[in-house]
Amino acid sequence: MSTITRRAALAAAATLAAPSILRAQAAPLKIGLVTTLSGPGGYLGADIRDAMQLAVEQGALPGVQLLVEDDGLKPAQAKQIVDRWLKTEKLKLFTGVVFSNVMEAIAPDVLEEGAIYVSPNAGPSSLAGKGCHRNYYVVSWQNDTLHESAGENANRLGHKKVFVLAPNYPAGRDAITGFKRFFKGEIAGEIYTRLDQTDYAAEMAQIRAANPDAVFQFHPGGLGIAFIRQYQQAGLGGKIPMVVSSPSLDSTTLNAVGDAALGIEVSAQWNSDFDNPVSKKFVADFQAKYNRMPTYYASQGFDTALAIAAALKGTGGKADDTEAFRREMLKANFQATRGKFKFGPNQHPVQDWYAIRPERGADGKLFLKTQGRVLADRGDAYSDQCKI
Amino acid sequence: MTLLLEQLLNGLQFGVMLFLMAAGLTLVFGIMGLINLAHGSLYMIGAYAAAWATLQTGSFLLGLLAGLSAAAVLGMALEAAILRRLYARDHLDQVLATFGVILFCNEAVAMIFGRQPLMAGPPPWLSGAVEIVPGVPYPVYRLAIIATGLLVAAGLYVLISRTRIGMLVRAGATHRELVGALGVRIGLLYTAVFGLGALLAGLAGALTGPLLAVQVGMGERILITTFVVIVIGGLGSIRGALAGAMLVGMVDTLTRGFLPATLRAVLPASEADALGAGLSSMAVFILMAIVLLWRPRGLFPAHA
């Protein structure tokens, strides 16, 4: 027998033997991760994906396989991917979405098919109150609460007259609603920018003309980088302080804008300097593997993976029985990177919020330093409208 | 009043940027009859090359040079390798092929530079703000962009209307076959024009870098507005591109700046904001529709 035919025979034998081997092992549980990997929000999704993959590699999710696709921040594209996975792969468990407009497009499809959605980031108000669902969980936050923490932070800092800006999409409108809900002072002006906008010159001029005590702005990812830089270039940087919530200034944005970030007041549910073992290990492992500082998005991705892992552990690795999954999921039986974590009645988190400020470290580099707690055990404003 | 002045400058700066993009796009369309969706990719390539070189060398001018040459060289390579084959085919084929080039460029750039936005600030001698009139500081860097753009516009005017190359370009735009029949090496002219267009897109990208975030997909956004500009200005006309760019830049900036506040005077605040934001993002398209109703071939059509 020549080498070639022998190899062919071996290959044939291996192919024939394969099905029995596969049958012996349980088929992996596939989780569909549709997230934003390209465009200005590209690194947000990449951080969520990388953190989840880290959790999988560390063995937190045994028998789980992640299917990853990029939605390009296009709701229609995300919908196509999800529909395909629902029909051809029969997936039962989805996660990954960064932007609320994408979430509003895909969540109904996933839930109608009897599948489960666990959000690592987007928490639009439309799905938190009357529109809540037994199979829809948010591990990050309800959108409004992010900005409620900023509103409370602005009170704490003594600002009386604040100019507010956010992009005109569901999370942007939630941002302004949330900020106003807790901020006690006067709104000096309110602007909705475009989600695809990166030049804010016209807005800078309006801020200057309104001459407020402070500016609150919500511009996630690359948008925030452009906004903060242009704010500095327009000469507003040293003059009018900025109060934001975490999406507008994360560790990646901080790296990109450098000294222009000094003086910005941030608030978030997690920060990379948190002194708990889970967070410390996560930050160290993430840096070792990817050679960059994890952002809030990464920590949320990791917490989402841990929450799913805890639920799957309870159900024996299955997501078919959604009620069984729900019972286990709502126990939130895991140690989150952010410390305290539990689900409220609408399956959105109840958690603490912290004030954070960029500071210069001993090595001369900027880092985000936690200052203190802004809100304790905050759920959200929509949970009492949710009847499930 | 000072607010209006500042917004007018913002509109001028946006218009100048759009002109740099539109000039190349409209030349390529006017002369080769090619719809080049990949023009936005050349803008992105210019921005990435400039930001990367600035970060490596610490010199803004070296970065600018890198951005210009990367866009021009890659643009000409693109023309020679792919686009040349598309001139004789219909517009749908061109759109499909150049759309493919966009996808390719976006993925290639993501693989080389990663998905995190690249950041190179303006050089120290161009950062900060100057008071144009007392009490209105304006970013020096934006003023520099306006100056550069106006210089380029003047340079293009001289090149197109006063030189032999310009004569061929004008002739090529109106009587393509005749120019070839007169013995001009039309292939070479095409590559040169395409290179010039790519160079201008690269310049726009390199100048934008320090202002906005340099990121994958940045080209598509400005490309859509650029198409609006050349449709308003008239396909193939540099003069039209300039007029269209200024018009779009002003209308976009001024509606964004003043429309919501104006509507607040007559409507409840929340409705005014929603309507204002919606209308101001539609404004340039409404402008395009009005211009097309009035002059279906644009303001200054090349093939009159």
XYZ file of C-alpha atoms in Angstrom:
692
model
C 0.000 0.000 0.000
C 1.467 3.321 -1.006
C 1.629 6.189 1.473
C -1.095 8.087 -0.285
C -3.660 5.313 -0.304
C -2.791 4.413 3.261
C -3.412 8.007 4.300
C -6.671 8.073 2.395
C -7.770 4.855 4.043
C -6.909 6.227 7.478
C -8.805 9.418 6.732
C -11.827 7.428 5.621
C -11.694 5.312 8.743
C -11.408 8.420 10.897
C -14.382 10.017 9.149
C -16.498 6.942 9.661
C -15.497 6.694 13.300
C -16.172 10.364 14.017
C -19.965 10.302 14.481
C -19.747 7.767 17.289
C -17.130 9.876 19.061
C -19.319 12.943 18.713
C -22.333 11.078 19.990
C -20.393 10.047 23.043
C -19.744 13.685 23.995
C -22.573 16.093 24.707
C -22.988 18.600 21.890
C -21.628 21.986 23.035
C -24.163 24.622 24.050
C -23.809 27.415 21.516
C -24.272 31.007 22.641
C -24.919 33.570 19.913
C -22.863 36.697 20.495
C -23.955 39.480 18.139
C -22.047 42.624 18.964
C -20.614 45.780 17.433
C -17.085 45.114 16.245
C -16.652 47.757 13.552
C -17.017 51.520 13.345
C -16.755 54.001 16.192
C -18.298 51.539 18.638
C -16.039 48.712 17.477
C -13.824 48.458 20.535
C -16.852 48.289 22.840
C -18.003 45.042 21.306
C -14.445 43.764 21.017
C -13.975 44.241 24.779
C -17.214 42.384 25.550
C -16.258 39.549 23.221
C -12.703 39.315 24.551
C -13.850 39.267 28.175
C -16.385 36.519 27.422
C -13.775 34.511 25.570
C -11.471 34.954 28.564
C -14.188 33.517 30.803
C -14.650 30.577 28.416
C -10.909 29.897 28.278
C -10.685 29.992 32.055
C -13.229 27.197 32.147
C -16.054 29.272 33.640
C -18.422 28.026 30.923
C -17.716 24.331 30.364
C -19.265 22.856 27.236
C -20.084 26.275 25.817
C -19.134 27.488 22.379
C -19.397 31.198 21.475
C -20.548 32.100 17.965
C -19.442 35.664 17.236
C -20.745 38.039 14.563
C -20.413 41.780 13.976
C -23.602 43.846 13.706
C -21.750 46.948 12.450
C -24.124 49.037 14.615
C -26.845 48.287 12.066
C -30.091 46.982 13.576
C -31.087 45.329 10.283
C -27.788 43.466 10.048
C -28.090 42.225 13.636
C -31.652 41.061 12.941
C -30.512 39.007 9.956
C -27.775 37.298 11.941
C -30.103 36.514 14.836
C -32.856 35.198 12.539
C -30.352 32.971 10.780
C -29.059 31.567 14.056
C -32.574 31.017 15.370
C -33.576 29.077 12.254
C -30.461 27.179 11.203
C -28.530 26.739 14.439
C -31.604 26.641 16.718
C -29.751 28.740 19.284
C -31.446 29.213 22.659
C -29.151 31.748 24.258
C -28.042 35.148 22.950
C -25.875 37.949 24.279
C -23.432 40.640 23.158
C -25.375 43.687 21.986
C -23.770 47.048 22.792
C -26.200 49.600 21.363
C -29.811 50.007 22.433
C -31.171 50.606 18.934
C -29.766 47.205 17.929
C -31.238 45.655 21.067
C -34.701 47.006 20.335
C -34.491 45.417 16.897
C -33.391 41.922 17.897
C -34.859 41.304 21.365
C -38.440 40.737 20.075
C -37.204 38.159 17.546
C -35.203 36.252 20.129
C -37.975 36.302 22.744
C -40.761 35.362 20.324
C -38.841 32.231 19.400
C -38.721 31.250 23.064
C -34.986 31.896 23.323
C -33.160 33.759 26.101
C -31.395 37.117 25.930
C -28.774 38.250 28.444
C -27.530 41.783 27.806
C -23.942 42.714 28.668
C -24.488 46.404 27.902
C -27.646 47.844 26.344
C -30.560 48.303 28.759
C -33.157 50.411 26.913
C -36.139 51.684 28.928
C -38.551 50.203 26.396
C -37.578 46.698 27.565
C -37.335 47.509 31.278
C -40.892 48.563 32.159
C -44.079 47.404 30.440
C -41.980 45.748 27.736
C -40.031 43.517 30.137
C -39.902 39.761 29.517
C -39.284 36.628 31.557
C -36.476 35.538 29.250
C -34.755 38.905 28.984
C -32.018 39.752 31.483
C -29.694 42.737 31.723
C -26.437 42.297 33.632
C -25.010 45.774 32.957
C -27.577 48.412 34.010
C -30.833 49.939 32.859
C -29.693 52.832 30.609
C -31.253 55.570 32.741
C -29.458 54.557 35.914
C -26.026 55.146 34.375
C -26.968 58.777 33.921
C -28.949 59.027 37.154
C -25.605 58.403 38.818
C -24.135 61.281 36.804
C -27.078 63.506 37.809
C -26.519 62.667 41.474
C -22.790 63.236 40.998
C -23.522 66.695 39.565
C -25.614 67.504 42.680
C -22.772 66.261 44.854
C -20.334 68.527 43.038
C -22.637 71.492 43.535
C -23.474 72.278 39.905
C -26.610 74.385 39.502
C -26.906 74.908 35.749
C -25.974 72.066 33.416
C -25.957 71.809 29.618
C -26.899 68.290 28.428
C -26.082 66.517 25.145
C -26.675 62.990 23.865
C -27.128 61.299 20.491
C -30.663 60.968 19.192
C -31.270 57.210 19.669
C -32.973 55.167 22.420
C -30.017 55.138 24.819
C -29.366 58.838 24.198
C -32.914 59.747 25.137
C -32.681 57.436 28.185
C -29.467 59.240 29.118
C -31.043 62.663 29.249
C -34.146 61.336 31.017
C -31.972 59.587 33.586
C -29.749 62.587 34.209
C -32.700 64.923 34.632
C -34.452 62.488 36.967
C -31.745 62.920 39.632
C -30.203 66.300 38.827
C -31.791 68.980 40.994
C -30.520 72.123 39.243
C -31.527 73.890 36.075
C -30.950 72.600 32.505
C -29.115 75.340 30.608
C -29.652 73.722 27.242
C -30.379 70.364 25.688
C -29.070 69.034 22.384
C -29.618 65.758 20.613
C -26.662 64.979 18.333
C -26.597 62.345 15.607
C -25.341 58.870 16.387
C -23.180 58.992 13.251
C -21.789 62.421 14.026
C -18.130 62.929 14.907
C -17.751 66.676 14.488
C -19.258 68.659 17.349
C -18.112 72.147 16.414
C -21.683 73.452 16.149
C -22.512 72.072 19.602
C -19.371 73.571 21.169
C -20.462 77.002 20.004
C -23.875 76.532 21.621
C -22.351 75.375 24.906
C -20.147 78.443 24.971
C -23.101 80.720 24.274
C -25.181 79.138 27.079
C -22.303 79.470 29.581
C -23.416 76.703 32.012
C -21.803 75.571 35.325
C -21.102 72.170 33.845
C -21.729 69.972 30.822
C -23.247 66.496 30.917
C -22.709 64.522 27.742
C -23.286 60.925 26.714
C -21.182 59.877 23.732
C -19.993 56.280 23.831
C -16.810 54.969 22.226
C -15.168 56.900 19.413
C -17.862 59.580 19.648
C -16.738 60.412 23.182
C -13.106 60.632 22.123
C -13.966 63.118 19.404
C -16.225 65.084 21.750
C -13.697 65.449 24.554
C -10.861 66.402 22.210
C -12.954 69.007 20.442
C -14.153 70.321 23.806
C -10.515 70.877 24.736
C -9.611 72.384 21.355
C -12.547 74.781 21.560
C -11.027 76.155 24.752
C -13.891 74.858 26.936
C -11.738 72.225 28.662
C -10.343 74.211 31.579
C -13.378 76.496 31.849
C -16.583 74.453 32.042
C -16.317 71.176 33.982
C -17.764 68.016 32.489
C -19.810 65.411 34.372
C -20.336 62.140 32.521
C -21.215 58.529 33.098
C -18.866 55.685 32.263
C -19.569 55.198 28.531
C -18.265 58.693 27.779
C -14.910 58.123 29.483
C -13.513 54.601 29.752
C -9.894 53.489 29.936
C -9.601 53.359 26.134
C -11.043 56.843 25.702
C -8.767 58.050 28.484
C -5.721 56.721 26.639
C -6.852 58.404 23.465
C -7.661 61.861 24.820
C -4.845 62.058 27.376
C -4.613 65.217 29.460
C -7.850 66.609 28.003
C -9.621 64.119 30.301
C -8.234 65.639 33.510
C -11.024 67.302 35.459
C -13.824 65.178 34.000
C -16.067 63.630 36.667
C -17.252 60.120 35.862
C -19.620 57.680 37.539
C -19.869 53.925 37.021
C -20.826 50.633 38.621
C -17.308 49.228 38.257
C -13.777 50.512 37.894
C -10.460 48.804 37.175
C -9.108 49.706 40.646
C -11.871 47.872 42.555
C -10.411 46.057 45.496
C -12.176 42.699 45.334
C -10.485 39.412 44.373
C -12.697 38.712 41.325
C -12.099 42.141 39.847
C -8.368 42.122 40.631
C -7.895 38.729 38.998
C -10.021 39.747 36.017
C -8.038 42.952 35.430
C -4.712 41.106 35.719
C -5.792 38.218 33.453
C -7.311 40.524 30.867
C -4.173 42.655 30.728
C -1.953 39.581 30.503
C -3.941 38.127 27.618
C -4.829 41.200 25.587
C -2.169 43.678 26.679
C -4.603 46.496 27.386
C -6.652 47.811 30.280
C -10.164 46.342 30.363
C -12.972 48.883 29.977
C -16.346 48.867 31.758
C -17.642 46.979 28.739
C -15.112 44.225 29.324
C -16.100 43.916 32.992
C -19.770 43.763 31.999
C -18.985 41.087 29.414
C -17.142 39.113 32.078
C -19.953 39.520 34.628
C -22.451 38.424 31.958
C -20.407 35.304 31.286
C -20.265 34.596 35.033
C -24.022 35.135 35.425
C -24.766 32.767 32.535
C -22.247 30.285 33.915
C -23.932 30.316 37.331
C -27.344 29.718 35.757
C -26.081 26.929 33.509
C -24.383 25.270 36.454
C -27.775 25.073 38.139
C -29.527 23.652 35.054
C -26.820 21.133 34.252
C -25.538 23.070 31.248
C -28.915 23.334 29.499
C -30.825 26.375 28.270
C -33.805 24.525 26.730
C -36.041 24.848 29.762
C -36.275 28.624 30.053
C -38.150 28.525 33.374
C -35.486 26.351 34.963
C -32.855 28.693 33.534
C -34.770 31.664 34.938
C -34.917 30.207 38.442
C -31.154 29.727 38.435
C -30.344 33.013 36.711
C -32.325 35.154 39.161
C -30.374 33.685 42.090
C -27.364 35.551 40.650
C -25.205 33.027 42.419
C -21.822 34.405 41.349
C -19.169 36.895 42.461
C -19.334 39.857 40.080
C -16.328 42.027 39.258
C -18.362 45.011 40.493
C -18.914 43.400 43.920
C -22.538 43.529 45.084
C -24.957 42.356 42.403
C -28.564 41.206 42.341
C -31.471 41.272 39.909
C -34.478 43.549 40.503
C -38.096 42.557 39.733
C -37.660 43.453 36.033
C -34.488 41.323 35.768
C -32.263 44.384 35.576
C -29.512 44.910 38.175
C -29.802 46.505 41.600
C -26.344 47.805 42.393
C -24.085 50.556 43.744
C -22.701 53.466 41.748
C -19.352 55.162 42.282
C -17.739 58.485 41.476
C -14.547 58.127 39.447
C -11.976 60.664 38.323
C -8.972 60.470 35.988
C -5.734 61.047 37.909
C -2.062 60.963 37.085
C -0.352 57.892 38.509
C 3.187 57.676 39.949
C 4.377 56.482 36.505
C 3.062 59.663 34.901
C 0.232 57.831 33.141
C -3.411 58.692 33.582
C -5.706 56.193 35.242
C -9.283 56.157 36.547
C -9.474 56.403 40.335
C -12.558 55.551 42.355
C -13.548 58.385 44.694
C -16.560 57.118 46.601
C -20.111 55.900 46.370
C -22.761 58.036 44.659
C -25.802 55.753 44.833
C -26.407 52.596 46.858
C -28.615 49.639 45.886
C -30.115 51.531 42.982
C -32.530 49.575 40.829
C -34.299 51.552 38.124
C -37.319 53.736 37.541
C -39.183 51.214 35.382
C -39.157 48.081 37.521
C -42.581 48.745 39.096
C -44.195 48.907 35.639
C -42.912 45.414 34.871
C -45.454 42.638 35.469
C -43.885 39.227 35.059
C -24.046 87.523 16.978
C -20.736 85.986 18.068
C -22.486 82.618 18.090
C -23.513 83.117 14.468
C -19.943 84.051 13.528
C -18.584 80.935 15.194
C -21.173 78.739 13.503
C -20.380 80.301 10.111
C -16.723 79.418 10.611
C -17.728 75.883 11.585
C -19.822 75.634 8.439
C -16.923 76.928 6.344
C -14.553 74.397 7.886
C -16.951 71.497 7.244
C -17.520 72.774 3.714
C -13.802 72.925 2.999
C -13.408 69.349 4.204
C -16.267 68.194 2.007
C -14.730 70.026 -0.929
C -11.451 68.098 -0.588
C -13.434 64.874 -0.759
C -15.849 65.976 -3.441
C -13.188 67.350 -5.810
C -11.601 63.938 -6.308
C -14.904 62.087 -6.516
C -16.390 64.442 -9.060
C -13.240 64.518 -11.234
C -13.130 60.749 -11.401
C -16.806 60.607 -12.260
C -16.639 63.434 -14.781
C -13.639 62.131 -16.656
C -13.729 58.362 -16.359
C -17.459 58.011 -15.814
C -16.671 55.900 -12.758
C -18.752 55.853 -9.590
C -16.113 55.199 -6.975
C -17.570 54.212 -3.612
C -14.049 53.377 -2.447
C -13.220 57.089 -2.301
C -14.141 57.002 1.388
C -11.623 54.201 1.909
C -8.849 56.411 0.526
C -9.905 59.040 3.060
C -9.643 56.437 5.813
C -6.268 55.242 4.540
C -4.968 58.810 4.541
C -6.206 59.309 8.096
C -4.696 56.054 9.368
C -1.341 56.532 7.632
C -1.083 60.097 8.946
C -2.104 59.201 12.512
C 0.223 56.212 12.589
C 3.208 58.137 11.210
C 2.541 61.047 13.578
C 2.482 58.665 16.542
C 5.674 56.946 15.361
C 7.728 60.022 14.539
C 6.087 62.635 16.735
C 6.006 64.974 13.764
C 2.707 66.198 12.404
C 4.200 67.226 9.065
C 5.798 63.807 8.495
C 2.419 62.304 9.349
C 0.711 64.540 6.820
C 3.254 63.528 4.198
C 2.712 59.843 4.996
C -1.063 60.258 4.768
C -0.851 62.017 1.409
C 1.557 59.561 -0.137
C -0.208 56.464 1.215
C -3.549 57.611 -0.200
C -2.086 58.667 -3.556
C 0.050 55.547 -4.055
C -2.653 53.132 -2.935
C -5.202 55.056 -4.983
C -3.164 54.722 -8.156
C -2.471 51.058 -7.431
C -6.198 50.522 -6.953
C -6.906 52.225 -10.254
C -4.332 50.167 -12.131
C -5.281 46.860 -10.523
C -9.077 46.999 -10.316
C -10.876 50.149 -11.351
C -9.354 50.390 -14.828
C -11.327 47.288 -15.767
C -14.572 48.951 -14.774
C -14.572 52.087 -16.954
C -16.359 50.445 -19.858
C -18.900 48.642 -17.700
C -22.156 50.039 -16.413
C -22.585 51.911 -13.142
C -24.109 49.002 -11.265
C -20.991 46.888 -11.813
C -18.851 49.797 -10.661
C -20.901 50.266 -7.509
C -20.693 46.557 -6.705
C -16.953 46.313 -7.296
C -16.044 49.478 -5.412
C -18.341 48.478 -2.560
C -16.295 45.296 -2.390
C -13.170 47.443 -2.150
C -14.700 49.262 0.863
C -15.272 45.970 2.694
C -11.764 44.831 1.833
C -10.153 48.077 3.006
C -12.127 48.160 6.261
C -11.134 44.618 7.168
C -7.525 45.143 6.108
C -7.210 48.281 8.235
C -8.881 46.515 11.184
C -6.380 43.671 10.863
C -3.378 46.001 10.719
C -4.334 48.643 13.273
C -7.013 46.882 15.324
C -10.497 48.150 16.049
C -9.528 50.638 18.701
C -9.561 54.160 17.331
C -6.165 55.668 16.602
C -5.414 59.034 18.107
C -2.857 61.604 17.124
C -3.549 65.107 18.347
C -2.787 68.316 16.504
C 0.837 69.534 16.792
C 1.561 71.955 19.653
C 1.896 74.862 17.221
C -1.650 74.291 15.985
C -3.433 73.390 19.214
C -5.391 75.668 21.459
C -7.683 78.459 20.462
C -7.290 82.083 19.368
C -9.823 84.837 19.866
C -11.080 85.737 16.401
C -13.117 88.553 17.885
C -12.964 89.374 21.602
C -14.757 86.713 23.634
C -14.926 84.105 20.862
C -12.010 81.698 20.975
C -11.808 79.468 17.893
C -9.586 76.370 17.547
C -6.385 77.212 15.653
C -6.418 73.805 14.042
C -9.805 74.403 12.441
C -8.592 77.747 11.124
C -5.604 75.923 9.624
C -7.951 73.460 7.913
C -9.970 76.326 6.440
C -6.786 77.983 5.148
C -5.447 74.734 3.681
C -8.731 73.923 2.003
C -9.066 77.358 0.431
C -5.467 77.178 -0.803
C -6.130 73.772 -2.355
C -9.283 75.110 -3.997
C -7.302 78.008 -5.483
C -4.553 75.613 -6.581
C -7.055 73.329 -8.266
C -8.609 76.284 -10.042
C -5.225 77.270 -11.470
C -4.410 73.678 -12.358
C -7.698 73.040 -14.145
C -8.080 76.353 -15.958
C -4.493 77.429 -16.616
C -2.382 74.341 -17.340
C -2.118 71.773 -20.085
C -3.104 68.944 -17.757
C -6.110 70.964 -16.723
C -7.044 71.468 -20.349
C -6.908 67.722 -20.943
C -8.971 67.122 -17.831
C -11.612 69.580 -18.980
C -11.569 68.128 -22.463
C -11.768 64.619 -21.027
C -14.804 65.574 -18.985
C -16.769 66.816 -21.982
C -15.385 64.971 -25.040
C -13.826 61.796 -23.786
C -13.509 59.937 -27.114
C -12.151 62.968 -28.948
C -9.306 63.440 -26.498
C -8.281 59.839 -27.071
C -8.569 60.234 -30.816
C -6.244 63.243 -30.696
C -3.460 60.976 -29.450
C -3.494 61.791 -25.743
C -2.478 58.770 -23.666
C -5.813 58.525 -21.989
C -4.774 55.668 -19.655
C -2.019 57.783 -18.162
C -4.348 60.768 -17.793
C -6.854 58.580 -15.981
C -4.267 57.279 -13.533
C -3.002 60.818 -12.893
C -6.492 62.169 -12.275
C -7.319 59.262 -10.023
C -4.065 59.808 -8.121
C -4.940 63.479 -7.658
C -8.390 62.589 -6.360
C -6.886 60.045 -3.984
C -4.330 62.615 -2.820
C -7.095 65.071 -1.949
C -9.084 62.391 -0.120
C -5.905 61.474 1.758
C -5.391 65.145 2.646
C -8.935 65.362 3.972
C -8.390 62.206 6.024
C -5.021 63.302 7.371
C -6.373 66.718 8.384
C -9.466 65.207 10.004
C -7.474 62.753 12.116
C -6.467 65.119 14.931
C -10.024 66.462 15.105
C -12.136 63.309 15.093
C -11.466 59.693 15.963
C -9.517 57.766 13.334
C -11.448 54.533 13.045
C -12.547 51.782 10.713
C -15.600 52.834 8.730
C -14.975 56.573 9.036
C -14.934 56.877 5.246
C -18.487 55.720 4.600
C -20.046 58.447 6.672
C -18.396 61.323 4.902
C -18.840 59.548 1.558
C -22.631 59.803 1.720
C -22.472 63.533 2.380
C -19.857 63.865 -0.361
C -22.219 62.280 -2.860
C -24.874 64.774 -1.836
C -22.328 67.525 -2.488
C -21.451 66.416 -6.008
C -25.068 65.770 -6.920
C -25.955 69.299 -5.800
C -22.897 70.791 -7.496
C -23.337 68.897 -10.749
C -21.475 65.684 -11.538
C -17.991 66.220 -12.923
C -17.647 69.898 -12.110
C -14.977 71.227 -9.734
C -16.764 74.556 -9.471
C -19.944 72.665 -8.620
C -18.066 70.658 -6.010
C -16.885 73.861 -4.329
C -20.327 75.464 -4.398
C -22.038 72.255 -3.286
C -19.543 71.666 -0.466
C -19.945 75.177 0.926
C -23.716 74.980 0.662
C -23.925 71.584 2.366
C -21.380 72.563 5.028
C -23.282 75.716 5.900
C -26.756 74.206 5.788
C -25.738 71.229 7.912
C -23.951 73.314 10.543
C -26.478 76.121 10.726
C -29.541 73.880 10.941
C -27.863 71.832 13.647
C -26.912 75.017 15.449
C -30.090 77.021 15.229
C -33.075 74.911 14.209
C -33.864 73.213 17.559
C -33.630 76.535 19.426
C -35.864 78.234 16.852
C -38.455 75.474 17.084
C -38.455 75.765 20.874
C -39.968 79.205 20.458
C -43.125 77.729 18.917
C -43.308 74.151 20.240
C -42.977 72.410 23.634
C -39.306 71.708 24.412
C -39.300 67.929 24.010
C -41.168 68.011 20.693
C -38.986 70.842 19.431
C -35.841 68.881 20.236
C -37.017 65.713 18.577
C -38.291 67.550 15.507
C -35.216 69.796 15.365
C -32.800 66.886 15.586
C -34.733 65.014 12.914
C -35.046 67.961 10.562
C -31.420 69.040 10.909
C -30.159 65.576 9.990
C -32.460 65.617 6.968
C -31.569 69.170 6.006
C -28.853 68.395 3.457
C -31.042 65.811 1.764
C -33.954 68.240 1.612
C -31.533 70.767 0.128
C -30.497 68.179 -2.467
C -34.110 67.457 -3.386
C -34.868 71.166 -3.805
C -31.791 71.751 -5.958
C -32.631 68.749 -8.129
C -36.195 69.974 -8.637
C -34.898 73.345 -9.668
C -31.875 72.148 -11.637
C -32.032 68.426 -12.327
C -28.365 68.313 -13.429
C -27.028 70.183 -10.411
C -25.874 73.769 -10.013
C -22.913 73.663 -12.426
C -23.213 70.600 -14.663
C -19.990 69.687 -16.474
C -21.548 68.185 -19.575
C -23.763 71.169 -20.293
